[in-house]
Structure formats: C-alpha cells, structure tokens
Short mmCIF file of C-alpha atoms in Angstrom, two decimals:
data_model
loop_
_atom_site.label_atom_id
_atom_site.label_comp_id
_atom_site.label_asym_id
_atom_site.label_seq_id
_atom_site.Cartn_x
_atom_site.Cartn_y
_atom_site.Cartn_z
CA MET A 1 -1.44 -7.64 6.93
CA LEU A 2 -0.33 -6.19 10.27
CA LEU A 3 0.12 -8.96 12.84
CA LEU A 4 -2.18 -8.84 15.87
CA ILE A 5 -0.14 -9.89 18.91
CA GLY A 6 -2.75 -9.67 21.64
CA ALA A 7 -5.51 -7.70 23.31
CA CYS A 8 -6.17 -6.07 26.67
CA VAL A 9 -9.82 -6.40 27.63
CA ASP A 10 -9.53 -4.17 30.71
CA GLN A 11 -8.04 -1.28 28.77
CA GLY A 12 -9.97 -1.99 25.58
CA CYS A 13 -6.91 -2.00 23.33
CA LEU A 14 -5.30 -4.19 20.69
CA VAL A 15 -1.56 -4.84 20.53
CA TYR A 16 0.03 -5.12 17.09
CA GLU A 17 3.58 -5.80 15.98
CA TYR A 18 5.89 -2.80 16.12
CA MET A 19 6.63 -1.18 12.76
CA GLU A 20 9.88 0.74 13.11
CA ASN A 21 9.50 3.04 10.11
CA GLY A 22 6.01 4.27 10.92
CA SER A 23 3.38 4.89 8.30
CA LEU A 24 3.82 5.34 4.57
CA GLU A 25 2.25 8.77 4.91
CA GLU A 26 4.90 9.88 7.40
CA ARG A 27 7.72 8.65 5.21
CA LEU A 28 6.35 10.20 2.01
CA LEU A 29 6.11 13.54 3.84
CA GLN A 30 9.54 12.94 5.44
CA LYS A 31 8.25 13.85 8.87
CA ASN A 32 10.89 14.40 11.57
CA ASN A 33 13.51 14.66 8.81
CA THR A 34 13.32 10.97 8.01
CA PRO A 35 15.11 9.94 4.79
CA PRO A 36 12.98 9.51 1.64
CA ILE A 37 11.93 6.14 0.27
CA PRO A 38 13.81 5.31 -2.97
CA TRP A 39 11.69 4.83 -6.08
CA PHE A 40 12.53 1.12 -6.35
CA GLU A 41 11.21 0.52 -2.83
CA ARG A 42 8.00 2.35 -3.75
CA TYR A 43 7.47 -0.03 -6.67
CA ARG A 44 7.78 -2.95 -4.26
CA ILE A 45 5.45 -1.36 -1.71
CA ALA A 46 2.76 -0.98 -4.39
CA TRP A 47 3.04 -4.69 -5.16
CA GLU A 48 2.91 -5.65 -1.47
CA VAL A 49 -0.22 -3.60 -0.81
CA ALA A 50 -1.95 -5.00 -3.89
CA SER A 51 -1.05 -8.54 -2.80
CA ALA A 52 -2.58 -7.93 0.63
CA LEU A 53 -5.78 -6.59 -0.93
CA VAL A 54 -6.03 -9.60 -3.25
CA PHE A 55 -5.72 -11.81 -0.18
CA LEU A 56 -8.59 -9.97 1.55
CA HIS A 57 -10.81 -9.91 -1.52
CA ASN A 58 -10.34 -13.63 -2.10
CA SER A 59 -10.88 -14.69 1.50
CA LYS A 60 -13.04 -17.77 1.99
CA PRO A 61 -15.89 -18.27 2.47
CA LYS A 62 -16.58 -14.54 2.03
CA PRO A 63 -14.50 -11.65 0.65
CA ILE A 64 -13.33 -8.84 2.93
CA VAL A 65 -13.26 -5.16 1.95
CA HIS A 66 -10.88 -2.92 3.91
CA ARG A 67 -12.77 0.33 3.22
CA ASP A 68 -10.12 2.69 4.61
CA LEU A 69 -6.95 2.09 2.62
CA LYS A 70 -4.63 5.12 2.63
CA PRO A 71 -0.92 5.84 3.24
CA ALA A 72 -1.59 6.50 6.94
CA ASN A 73 -2.84 2.90 7.30
CA ILE A 74 0.10 1.32 5.48
CA LEU A 75 2.90 0.68 7.97
CA LEU A 76 6.58 -0.02 7.29
CA ASP A 77 8.86 -2.30 9.28
CA TYR A 78 12.62 -1.99 9.79
CA ASN A 79 13.32 -3.08 6.20
CA PHE A 80 10.49 -1.03 4.69
CA VAL A 81 8.29 -4.08 4.19
CA SER A 82 4.75 -2.72 4.10
CA LYS A 83 1.72 -4.08 5.91
CA ILE A 84 -1.88 -2.90 5.96
CA GLY A 85 -3.31 -1.93 9.34
CA ASP A 86 -6.41 -0.31 10.84
CA VAL A 87 -9.02 -2.87 9.82
CA GLY A 88 -11.67 -1.26 12.02
CA LEU A 89 -13.89 -0.40 9.05
CA SER A 90 -13.40 -3.68 7.20
CA THR A 91 -16.53 -5.45 6.01
CA VAL A 92 -17.18 -9.11 5.27
CA LEU A 93 -19.46 -9.26 2.24
CA ASN A 94 -22.58 -11.34 2.72
CA SER A 95 -22.14 -13.36 -0.42
CA GLU A 96 -23.28 -16.96 -0.63
CA THR A 97 -20.80 -17.59 -3.42
CA GLY A 98 -17.99 -15.49 -1.97
CA SER A 99 -17.61 -13.78 -5.34
CA ILE A 100 -15.40 -10.69 -5.30
CA SER A 101 -17.78 -9.04 -7.78
CA THR A 102 -20.47 -8.95 -5.09
CA ALA A 103 -21.70 -5.61 -3.76
CA GLN A 104 -23.88 -5.02 -0.72
CA LYS A 105 -25.75 -2.04 0.68
CA ASP A 106 -24.23 -0.13 3.59
CA THR A 107 -26.02 2.15 6.05
CA GLY A 108 -23.82 5.07 5.05
CA PRO A 109 -20.43 5.71 3.43
CA VAL A 110 -17.46 5.54 5.81
CA GLY A 111 -13.76 6.00 5.23
CA THR A 112 -11.44 8.91 4.50
CA LEU A 113 -12.21 11.73 2.10
CA CYS A 114 -10.31 11.47 -1.22
CA TYR A 115 -9.95 7.70 -0.80
CA ILE A 116 -13.67 6.83 -0.72
CA ASP A 117 -15.02 5.26 -3.90
CA PRO A 118 -17.28 7.92 -5.53
CA GLU A 119 -19.76 5.21 -6.54
CA TYR A 120 -19.87 3.98 -2.94
CA GLN A 121 -20.52 7.55 -1.79
CA ARG A 122 -23.40 7.86 -4.22
CA THR A 123 -25.06 4.46 -3.85
CA GLY A 124 -23.88 3.08 -0.51
CA LEU A 125 -22.94 -0.19 -2.22
CA ILE A 126 -19.77 -1.82 -0.88
CA SER A 127 -17.59 -3.80 -3.26
CA PRO A 128 -13.93 -4.85 -3.47
CA LYS A 129 -13.68 -2.19 -6.17
CA CYS A 130 -13.93 0.34 -3.31
CA ASP A 131 -10.44 -0.75 -2.25
CA VAL A 132 -9.22 -0.65 -5.85
CA TYR A 133 -10.13 3.04 -6.04
CA ALA A 134 -8.25 3.82 -2.82
CA PHE A 135 -5.29 1.77 -4.03
CA GLY A 136 -5.14 3.86 -7.19
CA MET A 137 -4.81 6.97 -5.05
CA VAL A 138 -2.06 5.30 -3.01
CA ILE A 139 -0.10 4.56 -6.21
CA LEU A 140 -0.33 8.19 -7.29
CA GLN A 141 0.90 9.34 -3.89
CA LEU A 142 3.78 6.86 -3.97
CA LEU A 143 4.88 8.53 -7.20
CA THR A 144 4.37 12.17 -6.25
CA ALA A 145 4.24 12.40 -2.43
CA LYS A 146 1.47 14.95 -2.98
CA PRO A 147 -1.89 15.26 -1.15
CA ALA A 148 -4.66 13.08 -2.54
CA MET A 149 -7.08 15.95 -3.21
CA GLY A 150 -7.33 16.42 -6.98
CA LEU A 151 -4.21 14.32 -7.52
CA ALA A 152 -5.66 12.12 -10.28
CA HIS A 153 -6.34 15.21 -12.40
CA VAL A 154 -2.84 16.55 -11.75
CA VAL A 155 -1.20 13.29 -12.82
CA GLU A 156 -3.43 12.83 -15.86
CA THR A 157 -2.74 16.38 -17.03
CA ALA A 158 1.00 15.93 -16.56
CA ILE A 159 0.99 12.73 -18.62
CA ASP A 160 -1.07 14.33 -21.39
CA ASN A 161 1.38 17.24 -21.56
CA GLY A 162 4.46 15.03 -21.43
CA LYS A 163 5.48 16.50 -18.07
CA LEU A 164 5.11 13.53 -15.73
CA ILE A 165 8.74 13.85 -14.61
CA GLU A 166 7.98 17.33 -13.24
CA ILE A 167 5.45 16.12 -10.67
CA LEU A 168 7.30 13.01 -9.48
CA ASP A 169 8.83 13.07 -6.01
CA SER A 170 12.41 14.07 -6.77
CA ALA A 171 13.52 12.87 -3.32
CA ALA A 172 12.99 9.28 -4.47
CA GLY A 173 15.90 9.43 -6.92
CA ASN A 174 16.06 9.07 -10.70
CA TRP A 175 12.75 7.58 -11.73
CA PRO A 176 12.79 5.34 -14.85
CA ILE A 177 10.31 7.33 -16.88
CA GLU A 178 8.73 4.62 -19.04
CA GLU A 179 8.08 2.20 -16.17
CA THR A 180 6.93 5.03 -13.92
CA LYS A 181 4.52 6.24 -16.58
CA GLU A 182 3.11 2.72 -16.78
CA LEU A 183 2.63 2.70 -13.01
CA ALA A 184 1.00 6.14 -13.08
CA LEU A 185 -1.44 5.05 -15.79
CA LEU A 186 -2.27 1.98 -13.71
CA GLY A 187 -2.99 4.23 -10.73
CA LEU A 188 -5.30 6.34 -12.88
CA ARG A 189 -7.16 3.26 -14.12
CA CYS A 190 -7.66 2.05 -10.56
CA SER A 191 -9.03 5.44 -9.53
CA GLU A 192 -11.61 5.72 -12.31
CA LEU A 193 -14.90 7.21 -11.12
CA LEU A 194 -16.97 4.25 -12.33
CA ARG A 195 -16.31 0.78 -10.92
CA LYS A 196 -16.83 -0.90 -14.26
CA ASP A 197 -13.86 1.05 -15.63
CA ARG A 198 -11.46 -0.09 -12.90
CA PRO A 199 -9.22 -3.11 -13.57
CA ASP A 200 -9.42 -6.41 -11.74
CA LEU A 201 -6.85 -6.39 -8.97
CA LYS A 202 -5.80 -10.04 -9.21
CA ASP A 203 -5.85 -10.61 -12.96
CA GLN A 204 -4.95 -7.18 -14.36
CA VAL A 205 -3.17 -5.12 -11.70
CA LEU A 206 -1.03 -7.62 -9.82
CA PRO A 207 0.77 -9.04 -12.91
CA VAL A 208 1.84 -5.53 -13.95
CA LEU A 209 3.06 -4.73 -10.44
CA GLU A 210 4.90 -8.04 -10.25
CA ARG A 211 6.83 -7.19 -13.41
CA LEU A 212 7.59 -3.66 -12.21
CA LYS A 213 8.70 -5.01 -8.83
CA GLU A 214 11.19 -7.36 -10.49
CA PHE A 215 12.50 -4.45 -12.56
CA ALA A 216 12.88 -2.40 -9.37
CA CYS A 217 14.69 -5.24 -7.60
CA ARG A 218 17.29 -5.38 -10.36
CA ALA A 219 17.75 -1.62 -10.13
CA ARG A 220 18.06 -1.83 -6.36
CA GLU A 221 20.91 -4.33 -6.62
CA SER A 222 22.84 -1.92 -8.83
CA VAL A 223 22.81 0.85 -6.22
CA PRO A 224 26.16 0.52 -4.37
CA ASP A 225 25.28 2.69 -1.38
CA PHE A 226 21.94 1.05 -0.68
CA GLN A 227 22.09 -1.80 1.78
CA SER A 228 19.19 -3.34 3.62
CA THR A 229 19.72 -3.71 7.35
CA PRO A 230 18.60 -6.65 9.46
CA PRO A 231 15.56 -6.41 11.75
CA ASN A 232 16.18 -5.38 15.35
CA HIS A 233 15.67 -8.90 16.69
CA PHE A 234 18.76 -10.06 14.73
CA VAL A 235 21.00 -7.38 16.28
CA CYS A 236 22.72 -7.85 19.64
CA PRO A 237 21.41 -5.09 21.95
CA ILE A 238 24.81 -4.84 23.68
CA LEU A 239 27.39 -5.25 20.92
CA LYS A 240 25.18 -3.74 18.18
CA VAL A 241 26.28 -6.39 15.70
CA CYS A 242 24.24 -8.82 13.63
CA ILE A 243 23.85 -12.31 15.13
CA TYR A 244 24.41 -14.88 12.38
CA ASN A 245 24.70 -18.08 14.42
CA LEU A 246 22.91 -18.29 17.73
CA GLU A 247 23.97 -21.17 19.97
CA LEU A 248 21.83 -22.13 22.95
CA PRO A 249 23.06 -24.24 25.87
CA SER A 250 21.74 -27.80 25.89
CA SER A 251 20.82 -27.74 29.58
#
C-alpha cells in the first residue's frame, strides 16, 4: 500500500511517498517515451498487487474493499515495486465476523467503468470479490497493454484460437508462452461475470502468482543487461554514486 506521509488541513490535501516511475497505466502505455516494463517484472507486479489486496481483505476486525483498483491507481517506485494508491472509495465491510465472504448493500455503484464488478453494478452489493474482478482486468492489461474495454473477450478468443502470443505486449520481451497462458487464464477466471465463479484470492490466486513470480525472478537473473538500480535516497546527490557505507560523526 502507498505510504501516507502526512496531511495539510489548511489546503485539504494528503501527502504520499513519491513514486518515481509513475502509474502502471502510464508505463504500460509508455507515455513520454518511457521504456517498457519487462515481462518478468509484470509477473512480479501481479503478485505484489494480489498480496496487497489479500492484506486489505483480511484486515481485522473488518475486511476492506478497495473498489477502484486499476492500472492508474497502481504506482511504481524507482525499482518498479508496485503499491496500491487512491483509497478514496475504499469501504470497510460491516461484518461482525470480519469474514471476507461478506457482502453489504451500497447506495450506488462507484468506481471506474470496465473495472466495476458487473454483479456489484446490478445488485449494489459490495464484496471483496469486487476487487478480484478488477484485479483480473489488471492482469490482462499487464499481459497485453491494451484498453480494458472488451479485453476479456479478446484474450479468451486468442487463447481458444491458439493465438495468445499475437495479442501480448511485444515491448515486454519474449514471453514464456506456457506460463503466460496460465497467467492469462487466471486473469479470465478472476474477471468472471458471476462472483461465485471467481477464485479465492488468498487460497487460489496468490499461490499461482507466487510460483510464477519465482519463475520470473530466475528469468530476470539470466538477463545480462538488466540491472536494478538503487533508490534515490541511496545515491549521493553530488557525486551521483551509490552510498554503501555511511559514517556519521559521533559529536
């Protein structure tokens, strides 16, 4: 989750940690000619976002539903570590047991078109499965870098016709087709129209993403030209070199 640093009451604003690489949406679209995100980093980002959602959904004493998960609200730091922001629409479920299967009635559907749970739109019932639907759309966009509108149908059709490779974001590098197909199918399961057909995030989705993340980490280490860079606060602003051992005067 994005770290809240402080607030300004007079100006009515919140101050969050600075995320050097902007939003996931900006990077997928390569705005301002920014370099693309490699496929192995996208695998890791999917796992990080799912982990954050599991944390929210299992909050005690009551689960929290984000309600507006989308690439624009997933921010990337200097090392492309992803964090979820914009919690303005988040809801704490009024559950006595704190069960993540709980649903409650809302006054009216809110969120962003294409990421709103269709069942929530129809019934007004909020559930953690609302976030699962949006997360499924995020997975599909991580793979294709395409707009969310009608994307599930595009991906499903491509898989059925054996043409998944044709719709993947080629800027991400050479996708491992079998693992990527598994991730695409997981995204489709998460974005099922009916909540009962969507997998449990903690018990069914996260273990798959954990395994795919480990696979991606091994692939990342084999890329000779890819090197992670240290965060800005480890780099000397004058010499522009990494500070390994910082010595402070005793007095």
